[in-house]
Amino acid sequence: MKRGKFNHRLYLSLLVISSALLAKMVLAQEETNESQAAKVKASKVPKRSSRQSASWYQWLGPQRNGISPETGLFDDTPSFSEIWRVKAGPDFSGISVVDGKAYTMYAKGQSEYTVCLDATTGTEIWATRTGELFANSMGGDGPRVTPTVADERVFSVSAHSVLYALDAETGAIIWSQDLPSKIASARFSEYNWGYRASPLIEEGRVLIESGGKNNHSLAAFNAEDGSLLWTSGSDEMSYSSPIGINFAGQRQAVFLPVKV
């Protein structure tokens, strides 16, 4: 039986505990992780910037585990109330919060946008078109990736597999890379679910899963100018976002492609 097209008329709603709480998101001590997924080793364990240490700047937070290390914020069980609500188009993107600004992605009409909102009021600060609308009756419409904010830039990927670096203050496009054209990777939009792996920023590198064959499964781009630094692996694409860990005295990026 043919499935009907998803009717995504979503409302982007943020329950604000307080702007102070958002600012208190700090970097937790990274635990030993003996994952058998593919590991890409860096030369040394990097230090986090103060901005990264005090914000929810990427998918699932500083450690990409959905956990804030803050404790003792409330004496009693708090009560919450909705502060603002913004009507948004279809999307599956999460929200990253840095310096009182909330960054996300959603669709408007026939286009996808990377968007910056005032985290206190919900006012749209800027919205930059980052590709055509991805529409699929099985996978749903709109972008999937949660933007990553680092070094005054916002890194996002459209559901059609285009990587963008935007100015965090203005939303201006600094550079972009069409992954299938650049590194002969799979075009995720040819599948039901679209591209959905949120980029990981490590030591000035944008680490992504590209899903290409012949040593193009994983890729790293220079965060400054978008130049391709390296590719690795020949595994098929997945929809898993990489994480960064400290293990055996080294900083490592852990990916989970289809074949491990």
GROMACS .gro file of C-alpha atoms in nm:
model
  260
    1MET     CA    1   0.000   0.000   0.000
    2LYS     CA    2   0.139   0.336  -0.096
    3ARG     CA    3   0.210   0.562   0.196
    4GLY     CA    4   0.073   0.911   0.198
    5LYS     CA    5   0.307   1.205   0.196
    6PHE     CA    6   0.404   1.321   0.544
    7ASN     CA    7   0.223   1.637   0.644
    8HIS     CA    8   0.497   1.814   0.835
    9ARG     CA    9   0.366   2.149   0.957
   10LEU     CA   10   0.599   2.176   1.246
   11TYR     CA   11   0.632   2.435   1.514
   12LEU     CA   12   0.979   2.504   1.642
   13SER     CA   13   0.923   2.537   2.015
   14LEU     CA   14   1.191   2.602   2.271
   15LEU     CA   15   1.117   2.563   2.640
   16VAL     CA   16   1.359   2.804   2.796
   17ILE     CA   17   1.466   2.729   3.151
   18SER     CA   18   1.676   3.043   3.147
   19SER     CA   19   1.943   3.195   2.930
   20ALA     CA   20   2.181   3.143   3.219
   21LEU     CA   21   2.123   2.769   3.208
   22LEU     CA   22   2.200   2.758   2.836
   23ALA     CA   23   2.523   2.944   2.904
   24LYS     CA   24   2.621   2.698   3.177
   25MET     CA   25   2.651   2.399   2.945
   26VAL     CA   26   3.013   2.297   3.004
   27LEU     CA   27   3.239   2.031   2.871
   28ALA     CA   28   3.221   1.708   3.075
   29GLN     CA   29   3.521   1.488   3.137
   30GLU     CA   30   3.543   1.256   2.842
   31GLU     CA   31   3.511   0.893   2.936
   32THR     CA   32   3.709   0.604   2.795
   33ASN     CA   33   3.530   0.463   2.497
   34GLU     CA   34   3.645   0.135   2.350
   35SER     CA   35   3.412   0.143   2.053
   36GLN     CA   36   3.512  -0.090   1.774
   37ALA     CA   37   3.387   0.155   1.515
   38ALA     CA   38   3.633   0.310   1.269
   39LYS     CA   39   3.870   0.551   1.447
   40VAL     CA   40   4.064   0.836   1.291
   41LYS     CA   41   4.354   0.941   1.512
   42ALA     CA   42   4.470   1.298   1.563
   43SER     CA   43   4.818   1.400   1.669
   44LYS     CA   44   4.723   1.518   2.019
   45VAL     CA   45   4.432   1.587   2.249
   46PRO     CA   46   4.314   1.944   2.175
   47LYS     CA   47   4.189   2.195   2.428
   48ARG     CA   48   3.836   2.327   2.394
   49SER     CA   49   3.775   2.697   2.349
   50SER     CA   50   3.589   2.878   2.627
   51ARG     CA   51   3.296   2.929   2.390
   52GLN     CA   52   3.269   2.559   2.316
   53SER     CA   53   3.304   2.475   2.685
   54ALA     CA   54   3.013   2.700   2.781
   55SER     CA   55   2.755   2.621   2.513
   56TRP     CA   56   2.543   2.353   2.349
   57TYR     CA   57   2.720   2.411   2.021
   58GLN     CA   58   2.652   2.088   1.834
   59TRP     CA   59   2.427   1.785   1.794
   60LEU     CA   60   2.350   1.639   2.138
   61GLY     CA   61   2.572   1.889   2.319
   62PRO     CA   62   2.943   1.924   2.401
   63GLN     CA   63   3.004   1.548   2.431
   64ARG     CA   64   2.745   1.444   2.171
   65ASN     CA   65   2.575   1.234   2.436
   66GLY     CA   66   2.274   1.453   2.517
   67ILE     CA   67   2.396   1.511   2.874
   68SER     CA   68   2.482   1.836   3.048
   69PRO     CA   69   2.740   1.790   3.327
   70GLU     CA   70   2.585   2.074   3.531
   71THR     CA   71   2.446   1.977   3.873
   72GLY     CA   72   2.284   2.165   4.158
   73LEU     CA   73   2.097   2.410   3.936
   74PHE     CA   74   1.771   2.381   4.128
   75ASP     CA   75   1.690   2.343   4.496
   76ASP     CA   76   1.348   2.199   4.421
   77THR     CA   77   1.181   2.039   4.124
   78PRO     CA   78   1.141   2.328   3.876
   79SER     CA   79   0.829   2.417   3.687
   80PHE     CA   80   0.858   2.507   3.320
   81SER     CA   81   0.654   2.729   3.095
   82GLU     CA   82   0.670   2.801   2.724
   83ILE     CA   83   0.841   3.135   2.658
   84TRP     CA   84   0.805   3.158   2.281
   85ARG     CA   85   0.702   2.960   1.977
   86VAL     CA   86   0.809   3.006   1.615
   87LYS     CA   87   0.631   2.856   1.317
   88ALA     CA   88   0.877   2.661   1.106
   89GLY     CA   89   0.868   2.442   0.799
   90PRO     CA   90   0.935   2.067   0.786
   91ASP     CA   91   1.266   1.948   0.929
   92PHE     CA   92   1.439   1.691   1.149
   93SER     CA   93   1.716   1.923   1.270
   94GLY     CA   94   1.806   1.977   1.634
   95ILE     CA   95   1.906   2.310   1.790
   96SER     CA   96   2.256   2.434   1.878
   97VAL     CA   97   2.285   2.727   2.122
   98VAL     CA   98   2.585   2.961   2.145
   99ASP     CA   99   2.604   3.310   2.299
  100GLY     CA  100   2.228   3.348   2.327
  101LYS     CA  101   2.162   3.243   1.967
  102ALA     CA  102   1.985   2.926   1.855
  103TYR     CA  103   2.091   2.767   1.525
  104THR     CA  104   1.886   2.510   1.337
  105MET     CA  105   1.764   2.412   0.989
  106TYR     CA  106   1.417   2.393   0.839
  107ALA     CA  107   1.238   2.426   0.506
  108LYS     CA  108   1.044   2.720   0.365
  109GLY     CA  109   0.854   2.660   0.045
  110GLN     CA  110   1.077   2.471  -0.196
  111SER     CA  111   1.407   2.551  -0.022
  112GLU     CA  112   1.601   2.447   0.287
  113TYR     CA  113   1.746   2.708   0.521
  114THR     CA  114   2.003   2.728   0.796
  115VAL     CA  115   1.853   2.964   1.053
  116CYS     CA  116   1.970   3.174   1.349
  117LEU     CA  117   1.718   3.279   1.615
  118ASP     CA  118   1.743   3.488   1.929
  119ALA     CA  119   1.728   3.222   2.203
  120THR     CA  120   1.552   3.459   2.443
  121THR     CA  121   1.276   3.590   2.216
  122GLY     CA  122   1.264   3.353   1.917
  123THR     CA  123   1.319   3.643   1.678
  124GLU     CA  124   1.477   3.536   1.350
  125ILE     CA  125   1.820   3.698   1.314
  126TRP     CA  126   1.903   3.549   0.976
  127ALA     CA  127   1.798   3.266   0.744
  128THR     CA  128   2.031   3.150   0.467
  129ARG     CA  129   1.913   2.930   0.182
  130THR     CA  130   2.118   2.612   0.188
  131GLY     CA  131   1.971   2.405  -0.092
  132GLU     CA  132   1.653   2.286  -0.254
  133LEU     CA  133   1.383   2.115  -0.051
  134PHE     CA  134   1.432   1.743   0.001
  135ALA     CA  135   1.094   1.575  -0.028
  136ASN     CA  136   1.020   1.205   0.009
  137SER     CA  137   0.697   1.027   0.102
  138MET     CA  138   0.887   0.759   0.294
  139GLY     CA  139   1.156   0.964   0.466
  140GLY     CA  140   0.970   1.292   0.511
  141ASP     CA  141   1.055   1.643   0.391
  142GLY     CA  142   1.320   1.894   0.491
  143PRO     CA  143   1.676   1.901   0.627
  144ARG     CA  144   1.803   1.647   0.881
  145VAL     CA  145   2.133   1.782   1.012
  146THR     CA  146   2.188   1.980   1.334
  147PRO     CA  147   2.431   2.269   1.266
  148THR     CA  148   2.768   2.276   1.443
  149VAL     CA  149   2.894   2.614   1.566
  150ALA     CA  150   3.270   2.668   1.598
  151ASP     CA  151   3.511   2.961   1.560
  152GLU     CA  152   3.243   3.215   1.460
  153ARG     CA  153   3.109   2.982   1.191
  154VAL     CA  154   2.808   2.759   1.147
  155PHE     CA  155   2.856   2.429   0.962
  156SER     CA  156   2.551   2.260   0.813
  157VAL     CA  157   2.474   2.000   0.546
  158SER     CA  158   2.166   1.998   0.326
  159ALA     CA  159   1.962   1.681   0.277
  160HIS     CA  160   2.098   1.687  -0.080
  161SER     CA  161   2.458   1.640   0.050
  162VAL     CA  162   2.599   1.994   0.025
  163LEU     CA  163   2.829   2.106   0.309
  164TYR     CA  164   2.814   2.475   0.407
  165ALA     CA  165   3.023   2.706   0.625
  166LEU     CA  166   2.832   3.022   0.723
  167ASP     CA  167   2.924   3.334   0.917
  168ALA     CA  168   2.765   3.291   1.260
  169GLU     CA  169   2.677   3.660   1.291
  170THR     CA  170   2.540   3.733   0.944
  171GLY     CA  171   2.461   3.396   0.787
  172ALA     CA  172   2.674   3.478   0.482
  173ILE     CA  173   2.803   3.170   0.298
  174ILE     CA  174   3.182   3.152   0.340
  175TRP     CA  175   3.226   2.833   0.140
  176SER     CA  176   3.035   2.525   0.032
  177GLN     CA  177   3.118   2.182  -0.106
  178ASP     CA  178   2.887   1.955  -0.303
  179LEU     CA  179   3.004   1.621  -0.164
  180PRO     CA  180   2.912   1.395  -0.458
  181SER     CA  181   3.081   1.632  -0.704
  182LYS     CA  182   3.389   1.692  -0.487
  183ILE     CA  183   3.473   1.342  -0.369
  184ALA     CA  184   3.247   1.111  -0.572
  185SER     CA  185   3.047   1.019  -0.263
  186ALA     CA  186   2.694   0.887  -0.260
  187ARG     CA  187   2.422   1.146  -0.308
  188PHE     CA  188   2.210   1.083  -0.002
  189SER     CA  189   1.904   1.243  -0.158
  190GLU     CA  190   1.883   0.948  -0.396
  191TYR     CA  191   1.776   0.741  -0.094
  192ASN     CA  192   1.463   0.768   0.118
  193TRP     CA  193   1.619   0.942   0.414
  194GLY     CA  194   1.848   1.215   0.278
  195TYR     CA  195   2.179   1.326   0.432
  196ARG     CA  196   2.156   1.336   0.812
  197ALA     CA  197   2.504   1.305   0.971
  198SER     CA  198   2.586   1.625   1.164
  199PRO     CA  199   2.943   1.752   1.099
  200LEU     CA  200   3.208   1.719   1.370
  201ILE     CA  201   3.469   1.996   1.410
  202GLU     CA  202   3.810   1.889   1.542
  203GLU     CA  203   4.137   2.088   1.529
  204GLY     CA  204   4.019   2.306   1.242
  205ARG     CA  205   3.884   2.010   1.046
  206VAL     CA  206   3.526   1.944   0.941
  207LEU     CA  207   3.482   1.568   0.970
  208ILE     CA  208   3.192   1.410   0.786
  209GLU     CA  209   3.066   1.079   0.661
  210SER     CA  210   3.056   1.101   0.284
  211GLY     CA  211   2.948   0.747   0.199
  212GLY     CA  212   3.166   0.705  -0.109
  213LYS     CA  213   3.343   0.396  -0.235
  214ASN     CA  214   3.712   0.363  -0.324
  215ASN     CA  215   3.854   0.539  -0.018
  216HIS     CA  216   3.581   0.804  -0.002
  217SER     CA  217   3.367   0.680   0.286
  218LEU     CA  218   3.489   0.946   0.534
  219ALA     CA  219   3.625   1.293   0.464
  220ALA     CA  220   3.788   1.593   0.631
  221PHE     CA  221   3.771   1.951   0.504
  222ASN     CA  222   3.966   2.256   0.617
  223ALA     CA  223   3.721   2.457   0.829
  224GLU     CA  224   3.881   2.783   0.719
  225ASP     CA  225   3.864   2.757   0.340
  226GLY     CA  226   3.675   2.433   0.264
  227SER     CA  227   3.966   2.260   0.096
  228LEU     CA  228   3.965   1.880   0.104
  229LEU     CA  229   4.227   1.745   0.346
  230TRP     CA  230   4.179   1.370   0.322
  231THR     CA  231   3.937   1.086   0.254
  232SER     CA  232   3.936   0.739   0.405
  233GLY     CA  233   3.751   0.409   0.402
  234SER     CA  234   3.531   0.242   0.143
  235ASP     CA  235   3.226   0.153   0.350
  236GLU     CA  236   2.873   0.227   0.244
  237MET     CA  237   2.686   0.528   0.376
  238SER     CA  238   2.501   0.536   0.705
  239TYR     CA  239   2.304   0.802   0.889
  240SER     CA  240   2.522   0.810   1.199
  241SER     CA  241   2.701   1.127   1.316
  242PRO     CA  242   3.066   1.095   1.427
  243ILE     CA  243   3.177   1.172   1.783
  244GLY     CA  244   3.509   1.294   1.925
  245ILE     CA  245   3.669   1.112   2.218
  246ASN     CA  246   3.994   1.104   2.414
  247PHE     CA  247   4.140   0.754   2.414
  248ALA     CA  248   4.491   0.623   2.481
  249GLY     CA  249   4.627   0.977   2.505
  250GLN     CA  250   4.497   1.077   2.164
  251ARG     CA  251   4.201   1.266   2.030
  252GLN     CA  252   4.001   1.038   1.801
  253ALA     CA  253   3.700   1.074   1.576
  254VAL     CA  254   3.472   0.770   1.584
  255PHE     CA  255   3.248   0.690   1.288
  256LEU     CA  256   2.994   0.412   1.243
  257PRO     CA  257   2.953   0.337   0.872
  258VAL     CA  258   2.739   0.052   0.742
  259LYS     CA  259   3.033  -0.190   0.741
  260VAL     CA  260   3.272  -0.174   1.037
   0.00000   0.00000   0.00000
